[in-house]
Amino acid sequence: AQSVTQLGSHVSVSEGALVLLRCNYSSSVPPYLFWYVQYPNQGLQLLLKYTSAATLVKGINGFEAEFKKSETSFHLTKPSAHMSDAAEYFCAVSDHQAGTALIFGKGTTLSVSS
Amino acid sequence: KAGVTQTPRYLIKTRGQQVTLSCSPISGHRSVSWYQQTPGQGLQFLFEYFSETQRNKGNFPGRFSGRQFSNSRSEMNVSTLELGDSALYLCASSLAEGLAGRNEQFFGPGTRLTVL
């Protein structure tokens, strides 16, 4: 069965610092991978997705993620954190048999201090 | 274009009752999926509907059911509510059924269900 592990339930950075949110997946075949962001009292918004076209994926709001098959990782990064980036971030995976069903990690809460 | 709407946004029920949640997808979207979000279990897939048919189902008991109407609107029902059903229920719509990688899912704000 597919699974996703997000290392660190809470990450704190200073404004302007590098953001690194970690995600590892388990899959027997190359999966589709996603990062979503959730702001308080809101639904999920897609930041970016990997669908095997390119290993470095650029998303919205300056975020990007790199697919590393050898490490089964899909870490999310942003060079310079902004206060508005404070939110909860979810990594998700889907397999080719499961239609639209997404399997989510437990989430990482990002705090940004001034 | 309006986003995914879910009603009601907040709901309080007591154990043993049943509840119906509603989801209106983005205009033109024909696939609707439902997820349950809890602090303990995180986000879990409930089911997916396309063309009024359930296409995929997660690992939830039969108390959880859903349906989709001809206009693509969807409802989910939970019967005999338990305390553990307290959660944020999220609905997501996409243009078509099929692989998540090819059909971006747009999420609604969710319905916060509290079971007392």
PDB file of C-alpha atoms in Angstrom, chain B residues 47-101:
ATOM      1  CA  PHE B  47     -15.257   8.069  -1.669  1.00  0.00           C
ATOM      2  CA  GLU B  48     -15.395   9.444  -5.186  1.00  0.00           C
ATOM      3  CA  TYR B  49     -18.382   9.966  -7.434  1.00  0.00           C
ATOM      4  CA  PHE B  50     -18.560  10.513 -11.165  1.00  0.00           C
ATOM      5  CA  SER B  51     -21.688  10.567 -13.308  1.00  0.00           C
ATOM      6  CA  GLU B  52     -23.819   9.668 -10.293  1.00  0.00           C
ATOM      7  CA  THR B  53     -21.809   6.486  -9.687  1.00  0.00           C
ATOM      8  CA  GLN B  54     -19.430   5.697  -6.872  1.00  0.00           C
ATOM      9  CA  ARG B  55     -16.073   5.018  -8.532  1.00  0.00           C
ATOM     10  CA  ASN B  56     -13.840   4.485  -5.573  1.00  0.00           C
ATOM     11  CA  LYS B  57     -14.258   3.982  -1.827  1.00  0.00           C
ATOM     12  CA  GLY B  58     -11.946   4.333   1.127  1.00  0.00           C
ATOM     13  CA  ASN B  59     -11.781   2.171   4.207  1.00  0.00           C
ATOM     14  CA  PHE B  60     -14.755   3.482   6.168  1.00  0.00           C
ATOM     15  CA  PRO B  61     -17.718   1.630   7.684  1.00  0.00           C
ATOM     16  CA  GLY B  62     -21.035   1.389   5.910  1.00  0.00           C
ATOM     17  CA  ARG B  63     -22.426   4.170   8.105  1.00  0.00           C
ATOM     18  CA  PHE B  64     -20.728   6.522   5.679  1.00  0.00           C
ATOM     19  CA  SER B  65     -22.496   6.806   2.363  1.00  0.00           C
ATOM     20  CA  GLY B  66     -22.841   9.270  -0.423  1.00  0.00           C
ATOM     21  CA  ARG B  67     -24.538  10.043  -3.668  1.00  0.00           C
ATOM     22  CA  GLN B  68     -24.214  12.334  -6.630  1.00  0.00           C
ATOM     23  CA  PHE B  69     -26.989  14.021  -8.531  1.00  0.00           C
ATOM     24  CA  SER B  70     -27.329  14.656 -12.244  1.00  0.00           C
ATOM     25  CA  ASN B  71     -26.074  18.228 -11.794  1.00  0.00           C
ATOM     26  CA  SER B  72     -22.893  16.789 -10.173  1.00  0.00           C
ATOM     27  CA  ARG B  73     -23.793  18.051  -6.715  1.00  0.00           C
ATOM     28  CA  SER B  74     -23.001  15.500  -4.067  1.00  0.00           C
ATOM     29  CA  GLU B  75     -24.149  14.648  -0.587  1.00  0.00           C
ATOM     30  CA  MET B  76     -22.618  12.445   2.014  1.00  0.00           C
ATOM     31  CA  ASN B  77     -24.526  10.892   4.873  1.00  0.00           C
ATOM     32  CA  VAL B  78     -23.314   9.530   8.171  1.00  0.00           C
ATOM     33  CA  SER B  79     -25.785   7.463  10.136  1.00  0.00           C
ATOM     34  CA  THR B  80     -25.684   6.536  13.808  1.00  0.00           C
ATOM     35  CA  LEU B  81     -23.093   9.168  14.622  1.00  0.00           C
ATOM     36  CA  GLU B  82     -20.240   8.336  16.978  1.00  0.00           C
ATOM     37  CA  LEU B  83     -17.995  10.706  18.901  1.00  0.00           C
ATOM     38  CA  GLY B  84     -15.132   9.706  16.618  1.00  0.00           C
ATOM     39  CA  ASP B  85     -16.979  11.056  13.596  1.00  0.00           C
ATOM     40  CA  SER B  86     -16.200  14.587  14.750  1.00  0.00           C
ATOM     41  CA  ALA B  87     -14.061  15.942  11.950  1.00  0.00           C
ATOM     42  CA  LEU B  88     -13.679  18.379   9.111  1.00  0.00           C
ATOM     43  CA  TYR B  89     -15.255  16.865   6.019  1.00  0.00           C
ATOM     44  CA  LEU B  90     -13.729  18.146   2.805  1.00  0.00           C
ATOM     45  CA  CYS B  91     -15.165  17.876  -0.650  1.00  0.00           C
ATOM     46  CA  ALA B  92     -13.029  18.140  -3.767  1.00  0.00           C
ATOM     47  CA  SER B  93     -14.111  18.457  -7.368  1.00  0.00           C
ATOM     48  CA  SER B  94     -12.279  17.794 -10.606  1.00  0.00           C
ATOM     49  CA  LEU B  95     -13.156  17.978 -14.269  1.00  0.00           C
ATOM     50  CA  ALA B  96     -13.258  14.255 -14.874  1.00  0.00           C
ATOM     51  CA  GLU B  97     -12.683  10.965 -13.207  1.00  0.00           C
ATOM     52  CA  GLY B  98      -9.379   9.222 -13.487  1.00  0.00           C
ATOM     53  CA  LEU B  99      -5.863   9.691 -12.320  1.00  0.00           C
ATOM     54  CA  ALA B 100      -5.296  12.379  -9.754  1.00  0.00           C
ATOM     55  CA  GLY B 101      -2.204  13.468 -11.606  1.00  0.00           C
TER      56      GLY B 101
END
